[in-house]
Coordinates of C-alpha atoms and ligand atoms in Angstrom, one line a residue:
M1 CA 0.1 0.1 -0.1
T2 CA 1.3 3.4 -0.8
R3 CA 1.9 5.6 2.3
V4 CA 0.8 9.2 2.1
S5 CA 3.4 11.9 3.8
P6 CA 1.6 14.3 6.3
K7 CA 4.0 17.0 5.1
L8 CA 2.4 17.2 1.6
P9 CA 0.1 19.8 0.8
P10 CA -3.6 18.6 0.7
W11 CA -3.9 18.8 -3.1
K12 CA -0.8 16.8 -3.6
R13 CA -2.0 14.2 -0.9
L14 CA -5.2 13.9 -2.9
L15 CA -3.3 13.3 -6.2
R16 CA -1.2 10.6 -4.5
Q17 CA -4.2 8.9 -3.2
L18 CA -6.0 8.9 -6.6
G19 CA -2.7 7.5 -8.3
A20 CA -2.7 4.9 -5.6
G21 CA -6.2 4.1 -6.1
R22 CA -5.6 4.0 -9.9
A23 CA -2.8 1.6 -9.3
R24 CA -4.8 -0.6 -7.3
D25 CA -7.5 -0.6 -10.0
V26 CA -4.8 -1.4 -12.6
D27 CA -3.4 -4.1 -10.6
G28 CA -6.9 -5.6 -9.9
L29 CA -7.7 -5.4 -13.6
R30 CA -4.5 -7.0 -14.7
R31 CA -5.1 -9.8 -12.2
A32 CA -8.7 -10.3 -13.3
R33 CA -7.3 -10.2 -17.1
A34 CA -4.7 -12.8 -16.1
E35 CA -7.3 -14.9 -14.4
A36 CA -9.8 -14.7 -17.5
E37 CA -7.0 -15.6 -19.9
R38 CA -6.1 -18.6 -17.7
A39 CA -9.8 -19.8 -17.6
N40 CA -10.2 -19.1 -21.2
R41 CA -6.8 -21.4 -22.0
A42 CA -8.1 -24.0 -19.4
K43 CA -11.6 -24.0 -21.5
S44 CA -9.9 -24.2 -24.9
R45 CA -7.4 -27.2 -23.7
F46 CA -10.7 -29.0 -22.3
L47 CA -12.3 -28.5 -25.6
A48 CA -9.3 -29.7 -27.5
M49 CA -8.9 -32.8 -25.2
T50 CA -12.4 -33.8 -25.1
S51 CA -12.8 -33.4 -28.8
H52 CA -9.7 -35.4 -29.4
E53 CA -10.9 -38.1 -27.0
I54 CA -14.3 -38.2 -28.7
R55 CA -12.8 -38.2 -32.1
T56 CA -10.8 -41.4 -31.5
P57 CA -13.6 -43.9 -30.7
L58 CA -15.6 -42.0 -33.4
N59 CA -12.9 -43.1 -36.0
G60 CA -13.4 -46.5 -34.8
I61 CA -17.2 -46.4 -35.4
V62 CA -16.7 -44.8 -39.0
G63 CA -13.9 -47.4 -39.7
M64 CA -15.8 -50.4 -38.4
G65 CA -18.9 -49.1 -40.4
K66 CA -16.7 -49.1 -43.4
L67 CA -15.6 -52.6 -42.9
L68 CA -19.3 -53.8 -42.3
A69 CA -20.2 -52.2 -45.5
D70 CA -17.5 -54.3 -47.2
T71 CA -19.3 -57.6 -46.1
E72 CA -22.1 -59.3 -47.7
L73 CA -25.4 -57.6 -46.5
T74 CA -28.9 -57.7 -47.2
P75 CA -30.5 -54.5 -48.7
E76 CA -32.1 -53.9 -45.3
Q77 CA -28.7 -54.2 -43.3
Q78 CA -27.0 -52.1 -46.0
N79 CA -29.5 -49.3 -45.2
Y80 CA -28.7 -49.4 -41.5
V81 CA -25.0 -49.4 -42.2
D82 CA -25.5 -46.6 -44.5
A83 CA -27.3 -44.6 -41.5
I84 CA -24.3 -45.3 -39.1
T85 CA -21.8 -44.2 -41.7
V86 CA -23.8 -41.1 -42.3
S87 CA -24.4 -40.1 -38.7
S88 CA -20.9 -41.1 -37.6
E89 CA -19.4 -38.9 -40.3
A90 CA -21.7 -35.9 -39.4
L91 CA -20.6 -36.3 -35.9
L92 CA -16.7 -36.4 -36.8
T93 CA -17.1 -33.3 -38.9
L94 CA -18.8 -31.4 -35.8
V95 CA -16.0 -32.7 -33.5
N96 CA -13.3 -31.6 -36.1
D97 CA -15.0 -28.1 -36.2
L98 CA -14.8 -27.9 -32.3
M99 CA -11.0 -28.9 -32.4
D100 CA -10.4 -26.3 -35.0
F101 CA -12.3 -23.7 -33.0
A102 CA -10.5 -24.8 -29.6
R103 CA -7.2 -24.4 -31.5
F104 CA -8.2 -21.0 -32.9
E105 CA -9.1 -19.8 -29.4
A106 CA -5.8 -20.8 -28.3
G107 CA -4.3 -18.6 -30.9
D108 CA -3.0 -21.5 -32.8
M109 CA -4.2 -21.0 -36.3
E110 CA -1.0 -21.7 -38.2
L111 CA -0.9 -21.7 -42.1
H112 CA 1.3 -24.1 -43.9
P113 CA 1.8 -22.5 -47.3
Q114 CA 3.2 -24.7 -50.1
R115 CA 3.1 -24.6 -54.0
S116 CA -0.5 -25.8 -55.0
A117 CA -2.4 -26.1 -58.2
I118 CA -5.5 -23.8 -57.9
A119 CA -8.1 -25.3 -60.5
P120 CA -8.1 -28.9 -59.1
L121 CA -8.5 -27.6 -55.7
V122 CA -11.6 -25.5 -56.5
G123 CA -12.8 -28.2 -59.0
G124 CA -12.3 -30.9 -56.1
V125 CA -14.5 -28.9 -53.6
V126 CA -17.3 -28.3 -56.1
E127 CA -17.0 -32.0 -57.2
M128 CA -17.2 -33.2 -53.6
L129 CA -20.5 -31.1 -53.0
C130 CA -22.1 -31.9 -56.3
E131 CA -23.9 -35.0 -55.2
R132 CA -25.6 -33.4 -52.3
A133 CA -26.5 -30.4 -54.7
Y134 CA -27.8 -32.7 -57.6
A135 CA -29.6 -34.8 -55.1
K136 CA -31.6 -31.6 -54.2
G137 CA -32.4 -30.7 -57.6
I138 CA -30.3 -27.5 -57.7
D139 CA -27.4 -26.5 -59.8
L140 CA -23.7 -26.3 -58.8
G141 CA -21.0 -25.3 -61.1
Y142 CA -17.7 -23.2 -61.4
G143 CA -16.0 -21.0 -63.7
L144 CA -12.3 -20.0 -63.8
A145 CA -11.1 -16.5 -65.0
A146 CA -9.0 -17.0 -68.2
D147 CA -6.0 -15.3 -66.4
L148 CA -6.0 -17.5 -63.3
P149 CA -2.8 -18.6 -62.5
A150 CA -2.0 -22.5 -62.6
S151 CA -0.5 -22.5 -59.3
A152 CA 0.7 -20.4 -56.3
V153 CA 2.0 -20.6 -52.9
F154 CA -0.7 -20.8 -50.0
D155 CA -2.2 -23.5 -47.6
P156 CA -4.3 -25.5 -49.8
G157 CA -5.8 -27.6 -46.8
R158 CA -7.0 -24.4 -45.2
L159 CA -8.3 -22.9 -48.4
R160 CA -10.1 -26.0 -49.2
Q161 CA -11.8 -25.9 -45.5
V162 CA -12.9 -22.3 -46.2
L163 CA -14.4 -23.1 -49.6
T164 CA -16.0 -26.3 -48.3
N165 CA -17.6 -24.3 -45.7
I166 CA -19.0 -21.4 -47.7
I167 CA -19.9 -23.4 -50.8
G168 CA -21.4 -26.2 -48.4
N169 CA -23.5 -23.8 -46.8
A170 CA -24.8 -22.2 -50.1
V171 CA -25.8 -25.8 -51.1
K172 CA -27.3 -26.5 -47.5
F173 CA -29.5 -23.4 -47.5
T174 CA -30.5 -23.3 -51.4
D175 CA -33.5 -25.0 -52.5
K176 CA -34.3 -23.6 -55.9
G177 CA -32.0 -22.4 -58.5
G178 CA -28.4 -23.1 -57.5
V179 CA -24.9 -22.2 -56.7
A180 CA -22.2 -20.5 -58.8
V181 CA -18.5 -20.4 -57.8
T182 CA -16.3 -18.1 -59.8
V183 CA -12.6 -17.7 -59.3
G184 CA -10.4 -14.9 -60.4
Y185 CA -7.0 -13.4 -59.6
A186 CA -6.3 -9.7 -58.6
D187 CA -3.7 -8.1 -56.6
N188 CA -1.7 -11.1 -55.4
A189 CA -4.9 -12.7 -54.2
L190 CA -7.4 -15.3 -55.4
V191 CA -10.9 -13.7 -55.6
I192 CA -13.5 -16.3 -55.0
R193 CA -17.1 -15.7 -55.4
V194 CA -19.7 -17.9 -54.3
R195 CA -23.3 -17.0 -55.3
D196 CA -26.6 -18.7 -54.4
T197 CA -30.1 -18.2 -55.0
G198 CA -31.1 -19.3 -51.5
P199 CA -33.2 -17.6 -48.9
G200 CA -30.9 -14.6 -48.3
I201 CA -29.5 -13.3 -45.0
A202 CA -31.3 -10.4 -43.3
A203 CA -29.1 -7.1 -42.9
A204 CA -29.4 -7.3 -39.1
D205 CA -27.7 -11.0 -39.1
Q206 CA -25.1 -10.5 -41.7
E207 CA -22.3 -9.5 -39.3
R208 CA -23.6 -11.7 -36.4
I209 CA -23.4 -15.0 -38.3
F210 CA -19.5 -14.6 -38.5
G211 CA -19.5 -15.0 -34.6
E212 CA -19.1 -18.1 -32.9
F213 CA -22.2 -20.4 -32.4
E214 CA -24.4 -17.9 -34.4
Q215 CA -27.0 -18.9 -36.7
A216 CA -29.2 -16.3 -38.9
A217 CA -32.5 -17.7 -37.6
N218 CA -31.0 -17.7 -34.2
G219 CA -30.8 -21.3 -34.0
I220 CA -34.7 -21.6 -33.6
D221 CA -34.9 -23.2 -36.9
R222 CA -33.3 -26.5 -36.5
S223 CA -34.2 -27.7 -40.1
H224 CA -30.5 -27.4 -41.2
E225 CA -27.8 -29.3 -39.6
G226 CA -24.9 -27.4 -38.0
I227 CA -24.0 -25.5 -34.9
G228 CA -22.9 -22.1 -36.2
L229 CA -19.1 -22.5 -36.1
G230 CA -18.3 -22.7 -40.0
L231 CA -18.1 -19.1 -40.8
A232 CA -16.3 -18.2 -37.6
I233 CA -13.5 -20.6 -38.6
A234 CA -13.5 -19.7 -42.2
R235 CA -13.2 -16.1 -41.3
G236 CA -10.5 -17.1 -38.9
I237 CA -8.5 -18.7 -41.6
V238 CA -9.0 -15.9 -44.2
I239 CA -7.8 -13.3 -41.5
A240 CA -4.9 -15.4 -40.4
A241 CA -3.8 -15.5 -44.4
G242 CA -4.3 -11.7 -44.5
G243 CA -7.4 -11.7 -46.7
T244 CA -11.1 -10.9 -46.1
I245 CA -14.5 -12.5 -46.5
D246 CA -17.3 -9.8 -47.7
L247 CA -21.0 -10.8 -47.8
E248 CA -23.8 -9.2 -49.8
S249 CA -27.2 -10.5 -49.3
E250 CA -30.8 -9.7 -49.5
V251 CA -33.8 -11.6 -48.1
G252 CA -35.3 -13.5 -50.9
A253 CA -32.8 -12.7 -53.5
G254 CA -29.9 -15.0 -52.5
T255 CA -26.5 -14.6 -51.0
S256 CA -22.9 -13.8 -52.4
F257 CA -19.9 -14.4 -50.4
T258 CA -16.6 -13.0 -51.7
I259 CA -13.4 -14.3 -50.3
R260 CA -10.0 -12.6 -51.0
F261 CA -7.3 -15.2 -50.4
P262 CA -3.7 -13.7 -50.6
V263 CA -1.3 -16.1 -52.5
E264 CA 2.3 -15.6 -53.4
G265 CA 4.6 -16.9 -56.5
A266 CA 1.7 -17.1 -58.8
Q267 CA 2.7 -18.9 -61.8
A268 CA 0.6 -18.2 -65.1
A269 CA -1.4 -21.1 -66.8
R270 CA -0.4 -22.4 -70.3
A271 CA -3.2 -21.3 -72.8
S272 CA -4.9 -24.6 -73.2
H273 CA -6.9 -23.7 -76.3
G274 CA -7.1 -21.5 -79.3
A275 CA -9.9 -19.0 -80.0
L276 CA -13.1 -20.3 -80.9
T277 CA -14.3 -17.4 -82.6
A278 CA -16.1 -19.0 -85.7
E279 CA -18.2 -21.5 -83.3
R280 CA -21.8 -21.1 -82.3
F281 CA -23.5 -23.0 -79.4
V282 CA -27.0 -23.2 -78.2
I283 CA -27.4 -24.3 -74.7
L284 CA -30.7 -26.3 -73.8
S285 CA -31.1 -26.3 -70.0
P286 CA -33.9 -26.1 -67.5
N287 CA -32.1 -24.2 -64.8
G288 CA -30.1 -21.0 -65.4
V289 CA -27.2 -21.2 -62.8
E290 CA -24.9 -23.6 -64.6
A291 CA -26.0 -22.7 -68.1
E292 CA -25.2 -19.2 -67.4
L293 CA -21.5 -20.2 -66.2
L294 CA -21.3 -22.2 -69.3
R295 CA -22.3 -19.3 -71.4
S296 CA -19.8 -16.9 -70.0
A297 CA -17.0 -19.5 -70.6
L298 CA -17.8 -20.0 -74.1
A299 CA -18.5 -16.2 -74.6
E300 CA -15.0 -15.3 -73.0
A301 CA -13.3 -17.8 -75.5
G302 CA -15.0 -15.8 -78.3
T303 CA -17.9 -17.9 -79.2
A304 CA -21.6 -16.7 -80.0
V305 CA -23.8 -18.6 -77.3
A306 CA -27.6 -18.6 -76.8
V307 CA -29.5 -20.1 -73.7
H308 CA -32.9 -21.6 -74.2
A309 CA -35.0 -23.6 -71.6
D310 CA -37.4 -24.8 -74.4
K311 CA -36.5 -27.6 -76.8
A312 CA -38.2 -26.4 -79.9
E313 CA -36.7 -23.0 -79.5
A314 CA -33.5 -24.4 -78.9
I315 CA -33.4 -26.6 -82.0
A316 CA -34.9 -23.5 -84.2
A317 CA -32.0 -21.2 -82.7
C318 CA -29.3 -23.8 -84.0
R319 CA -30.0 -22.9 -87.5
D320 CA -29.3 -19.6 -88.9
A321 CA -27.7 -18.0 -92.0
T322 CA -24.2 -18.5 -90.8
G323 CA -24.7 -22.4 -90.4
E324 CA -25.5 -24.9 -87.8
A325 CA -24.6 -24.4 -84.0
T326 CA -23.6 -27.2 -81.7
L327 CA -26.2 -28.0 -79.4
M328 CA -25.5 -28.6 -75.7
I329 CA -28.4 -30.7 -74.1
D330 CA -28.5 -30.6 -70.2
N331 CA -29.9 -34.2 -69.4
R332 CA -32.3 -33.0 -66.9
I333 CA -34.7 -31.5 -69.7
A334 CA -37.9 -33.5 -69.8
D335 CA -37.3 -37.0 -71.3
G336 CA -33.6 -36.6 -71.1
A337 CA -30.9 -35.7 -73.6
G338 CA -31.2 -39.2 -75.1
T339 CA -34.2 -38.5 -77.1
F340 CA -32.3 -36.1 -79.3
L341 CA -30.1 -38.9 -80.6
H342 CA -33.4 -40.1 -82.5
D343 CA -34.8 -36.6 -83.3
A344 CA -35.4 -36.0 -87.1
E345 CA -34.3 -32.2 -86.6
R346 CA -31.5 -33.0 -84.5
P347 CA -28.1 -30.8 -85.2
A348 CA -25.3 -32.3 -86.7
R349 CA -23.1 -31.8 -83.5
M350 CA -24.6 -32.4 -80.0
I351 CA -23.0 -32.5 -76.5
A352 CA -24.9 -33.9 -73.8
L353 CA -24.5 -32.4 -70.2
I354 CA -24.7 -35.4 -67.8
E355 CA -24.0 -36.4 -64.3
A356 CA -21.3 -39.0 -63.6
R357 CA -23.7 -41.7 -63.1
D358 CA -25.1 -41.4 -66.4
R359 CA -21.6 -41.7 -68.3
G360 CA -22.2 -45.6 -69.2
S361 CA -25.6 -44.8 -70.5
V362 CA -26.5 -41.4 -71.9
G363 CA -22.8 -40.4 -72.1
A364 CA -22.0 -43.7 -74.0
A365 CA -24.8 -43.4 -76.5
F366 CA -23.6 -39.9 -77.6
K367 CA -20.0 -40.8 -78.0
D368 CA -21.2 -44.0 -80.0
A369 CA -23.3 -41.8 -82.2
G370 CA -20.3 -39.6 -82.9
H371 CA -21.4 -36.6 -80.4
A372 CA -19.8 -35.9 -77.2
F373 CA -20.7 -35.5 -73.4
L374 CA -19.5 -33.5 -70.5
T375 CA -19.9 -34.5 -67.0
R376 CA -21.3 -32.0 -64.6
P377 CA -20.1 -30.1 -62.6
I378 CA -18.3 -29.2 -65.9
R379 CA -14.5 -28.8 -65.7
P380 CA -13.5 -25.4 -67.8
A381 CA -10.4 -27.2 -69.2
T382 CA -12.5 -30.2 -70.4
L383 CA -15.2 -27.8 -71.8
M384 CA -12.6 -26.1 -74.0
R385 CA -11.1 -29.4 -75.0
I386 CA -14.4 -31.0 -75.9
V387 CA -15.9 -27.8 -77.8
A388 CA -12.7 -27.6 -79.8
G389 CA -13.4 -31.1 -81.1
D390 CA -10.2 -32.2 -79.8
D391 CA -10.9 -36.0 -79.5
E392 CA -8.6 -37.1 -82.3
A393 CA -5.5 -37.5 -79.9
R394 CA -7.3 -40.3 -78.0
A395 CA -8.6 -41.8 -81.2
A396 CA -5.1 -42.0 -82.7
S397 CA -3.4 -43.4 -79.5
P398 CA -3.3 -47.1 -78.9
A399 CA -6.1 -48.7 -76.9
A400 CA -5.4 -48.9 -73.3
G401 CA -6.2 -52.9 -73.4
A402 CA -3.1 -53.0 -75.5
V403 CA -0.9 -52.4 -72.7
A404 CA -2.2 -55.1 -70.6
R405 CA -2.0 -57.4 -73.6
E406 CA 1.6 -57.0 -74.1
A407 CA 2.4 -57.6 -70.3
V408 CA 0.0 -60.3 -68.8
A409 CA 3.1 -61.6 -66.8
G410 CA 4.4 -58.7 -65.1
L411 CA 1.7 -56.1 -64.9
K412 CA 1.8 -52.9 -63.0
V413 CA -1.0 -53.0 -60.6
L414 CA -2.5 -50.3 -58.5
V415 CA -4.4 -51.7 -55.4
A416 CA -6.5 -49.1 -53.7
E417 CA -8.0 -50.7 -50.3
D418 CA -8.1 -49.1 -47.0
N419 CA -8.7 -52.3 -44.9
P420 CA -5.2 -53.7 -44.1
V421 CA -6.2 -57.3 -43.9
N422 CA -7.9 -57.1 -47.5
A423 CA -4.9 -55.1 -48.9
L424 CA -2.3 -57.5 -47.6
L425 CA -4.3 -60.4 -49.1
A426 CA -4.7 -58.5 -52.4
V427 CA -0.9 -57.6 -52.6
R428 CA 0.5 -60.9 -51.6
M429 CA -1.9 -62.5 -54.1
L430 CA -0.9 -60.3 -57.0
E431 CA 2.9 -60.5 -56.3
K432 CA 2.6 -64.3 -56.3
L433 CA 1.2 -63.9 -60.0
G434 CA 4.4 -62.0 -60.7
H435 CA 2.8 -58.6 -60.9
R436 CA 4.3 -55.3 -59.6
V437 CA 2.0 -53.7 -57.0
T438 CA 1.6 -50.2 -55.5
H439 CA -0.8 -49.9 -52.7
V440 CA -2.9 -47.0 -51.5
E441 CA -5.4 -46.2 -48.8
T442 CA -7.9 -43.9 -50.0
G443 CA -9.7 -42.9 -53.2
A444 CA -8.0 -39.6 -53.1
A445 CA -4.6 -41.3 -53.1
A446 CA -5.5 -43.5 -56.2
V447 CA -6.5 -40.7 -58.2
D448 CA -3.2 -39.0 -57.4
A449 CA -1.3 -42.2 -58.1
V450 CA -3.0 -42.9 -61.4
R451 CA -2.4 -39.1 -62.6
D452 CA 1.2 -39.1 -61.3
S453 CA 2.2 -42.4 -62.9
R454 CA 0.8 -41.0 -66.4
A455 CA 4.3 -39.6 -67.4
V456 CA 6.5 -42.1 -65.9
A457 CA 5.1 -45.6 -66.1
P458 CA 1.3 -45.7 -66.4
F459 CA -0.5 -48.7 -64.3
D460 CA -1.6 -51.5 -66.5
I461 CA -4.6 -52.0 -64.1
V462 CA -6.2 -50.4 -61.0
L463 CA -8.1 -52.4 -58.6
M464 CA -10.5 -50.1 -56.6
D465 CA -12.0 -50.8 -53.4
L466 CA -15.6 -49.1 -53.0
H467 CA -15.7 -48.1 -49.3
M468 CA -12.7 -45.8 -48.5
P469 CA -12.1 -42.9 -46.5
V470 CA -11.5 -39.5 -48.0
M471 CA -13.0 -40.4 -51.2
D472 CA -15.0 -43.7 -51.8
G473 CA -14.3 -45.8 -54.9
V474 CA -17.1 -44.9 -57.1
E475 CA -16.1 -41.1 -56.6
A476 CA -12.5 -42.0 -57.3
I477 CA -13.2 -43.8 -60.6
S478 CA -15.2 -40.9 -61.7
A479 CA -12.5 -38.6 -60.8
V480 CA -9.9 -40.6 -62.6
R481 CA -12.1 -40.6 -65.8
R482 CA -12.6 -37.1 -65.5
H483 CA -8.9 -36.5 -65.5
E484 CA -8.5 -38.6 -68.6
D485 CA -11.5 -36.6 -70.2
E486 CA -9.7 -33.5 -69.4
A487 CA -6.3 -34.3 -70.6
G488 CA -7.4 -36.5 -73.5
L489 CA -5.7 -39.7 -72.1
D490 CA -6.7 -43.2 -73.0
P491 CA -8.6 -44.9 -70.1
V492 CA -6.7 -46.9 -67.7
P493 CA -8.5 -50.1 -67.0
I494 CA -10.2 -50.2 -63.5
L495 CA -11.9 -53.0 -61.8
A496 CA -14.0 -52.2 -58.7
L497 CA -13.2 -54.5 -55.7
T498 CA -16.4 -55.2 -53.6
A499 CA -18.1 -57.7 -51.3
D500 CA -21.4 -56.4 -52.5
V501 CA -23.0 -58.2 -55.4
L502 CA -26.0 -56.2 -55.7
P503 CA -26.8 -55.2 -59.4
E504 CA -27.2 -51.5 -58.5
T505 CA -23.6 -51.5 -57.1
R506 CA -22.5 -53.1 -60.5
L507 CA -24.4 -50.5 -62.4
A508 CA -23.1 -47.6 -60.4
V509 CA -19.6 -48.4 -60.7
V510 CA -19.9 -49.1 -64.7
N511 CA -21.7 -45.8 -65.0
A512 CA -19.0 -44.1 -63.0
G513 CA -16.5 -45.5 -65.8
A514 CA -15.1 -48.9 -64.2
D515 CA -14.4 -51.5 -66.6
G516 CA -15.8 -54.4 -64.4
V517 CA -16.1 -55.6 -60.8
L518 CA -14.2 -58.2 -58.7
T519 CA -15.7 -59.9 -55.8
K520 CA -13.9 -60.1 -52.5
P521 CA -12.1 -62.0 -51.4
L522 CA -9.9 -61.6 -54.6
S523 CA -9.0 -64.9 -56.1
P524 CA -6.2 -65.6 -58.5
E525 CA -8.5 -67.3 -61.0
E526 CA -11.0 -64.5 -61.1
F527 CA -8.3 -61.9 -61.4
N528 CA -6.7 -63.9 -64.3
A529 CA -10.2 -64.2 -66.0
R530 CA -10.9 -60.6 -65.9
I531 CA -7.3 -59.9 -67.2
A532 CA -8.0 -62.3 -70.1
R533 CA -11.4 -60.8 -70.8
L534 CA -9.9 -57.2 -70.8
N535 CA -7.3 -58.3 -73.2
G536 CA -9.9 -59.6 -75.5
K537 CA -11.5 -56.2 -76.0
T538 CA -10.8 -52.7 -76.9
S539 CA -10.8 -50.1 -74.6
E540 CA -14.2 -48.7 -75.5
G541 CA -16.1 -51.7 -75.2
C542 CA -15.9 -51.6 -71.2
S543 CA -19.3 -52.8 -70.3
S544 CA -18.9 -56.3 -71.8
V545 CA -16.7 -57.3 -68.9
I546 CA -19.2 -57.2 -66.3
Ligands
LIG1 P1 -23.8 -23.6 -39.5 O1 -23.9 -23.8 -41.1 O2 -23.0 -24.7 -39.0 O3 -25.2 -23.2 -38.9 P2 -22.0 -21.3 -40.0 O4 -21.2 -20.6 -39.1 O5 -21.5 -21.8 -41.3 O6 -22.8 -22.2 -39.3 O7 -23.4 -20.4 -40.5 C1 -24.0 -19.6 -39.7 C2 -25.5 -19.2 -40.2 O8 -25.3 -18.3 -41.2 C3 -26.1 -20.4 -40.8 O9 -26.6 -21.2 -39.8 C4 -26.9 -19.6 -41.7 O10 -28.1 -19.1 -40.7 C5 -26.4 -18.5 -42.0 N1 -25.9 -18.7 -43.5 C6 -24.6 -19.1 -44.0 N2 -24.3 -19.1 -45.2 C7 -25.7 -19.0 -45.8 C8 -26.2 -19.0 -47.1 N3 -25.4 -19.0 -48.2 N4 -27.6 -18.5 -47.1 C9 -28.1 -18.4 -46.3 N5 -28.0 -18.4 -44.9 C10 -26.6 -18.7 -44.6

């Protein structure tokens, strides 16, 4: 305690006393603040520890669900296993969000910048979310500015997390119309806009929803899952990267988020196509969001484009004095794109816009009839390759089956299987047959392995388990085929590995682009028989293997 000297004049004594009081206040405040900080750290530690402890058994449940899904199940049991998987994965997402939040609270939001490709990252997030969007009947598509760098230095995992959250929200809250994602580059930053035609966010809520545990409807309307952490985490990441998130919205008119995410060392993309100035396109689509993205990508490449929702109008628009336009037909029009193949008035050149699951049916029919198809969400690079009619490269190169034909004894095999016992069995068996085997544990790793092997020594065959973490087998098969479409490469033979012999599973994998199905446990006889059948056909006649 500060002692006041009696010799001091009264005004000085008063000042001393005031000063001492203030010092006591400041001291008290400091102590209280230190106490609050300690309590906050303890809370964050508690959150981080419990989240971690919850995550461990939860991973066990997810993993066991996957193993169970790999066994022979009746359709009823399959439904129950699917429910376990969906619920446990939702819980895992929640716990991961809580962990992130706790880390964030503790001031531990570290970024790990590395050189990363931009288009595949954005495309990957959109493709991951498209199933949910398409199942709801809404559009989801993306467009890339012509001057977007091919790669730059940034934290790809954190940017993916931000995009998954913002685009995921847009899909979650939009019930009509759809979601358009566009990516540009300005002032050393990626500028990503996510626009939706959803319910919009009231002005009063627009700042608040970025707060922790905040939701626009104040959590009263629980029709949508989520606890209100996503935007807080997304904003934290973007701020840590030195960027901004802006929001424009009007109730009833949709929402638009603009993310500025700074990057370094941007490397320009190679121009992948020439100008298409002589071309004309007519897009027939029942929904405007994806059609508009397509229109602007084609218009930017210098073509004339018209969009119609009516079949007769679209056919009429294809013919004008300058000749016939290429007709792009969204398979969601009444009766589907397939009806055009037999229409007397069909244009000479047509491109079907399909979902991955229609690849083996509508897609194959268009290709067989000398037309083309594009899988939604449409990758900008594939769009340019297909509209430029650049399919000759593939036609001129040897069929994929030829590789296997020459090397039946020592094939280069990729096994994608997450269950260690099944993986060990498959790898040992294949090695005993004299093949060289590479093993990966996720669908995403399989896609990377196939892509990376292209330039060096491509795989002769890929065996793909269907239930894997990160990316399941059907998605991985679609992703490999998309990459091949985009780059104009020969399709690598892919056989799906499954214990499930349901016809719908077979149909799903074939439609995703697999060449056949092998049942588990893998037997040498069945593997050899499949290889022999693959060798007896050309790469285009894939479905005959089934
Ligand atoms: P969660 O989605 O878990 O509720 P978020 O922090 O991601 O949490 O979002 C907070 C709230 O912001 C949401 O609950 C929703 O009310 C609102 N919101 C976010 N994005 C949109 C959107 N695109 N359209 C309408 N409302 C949105």
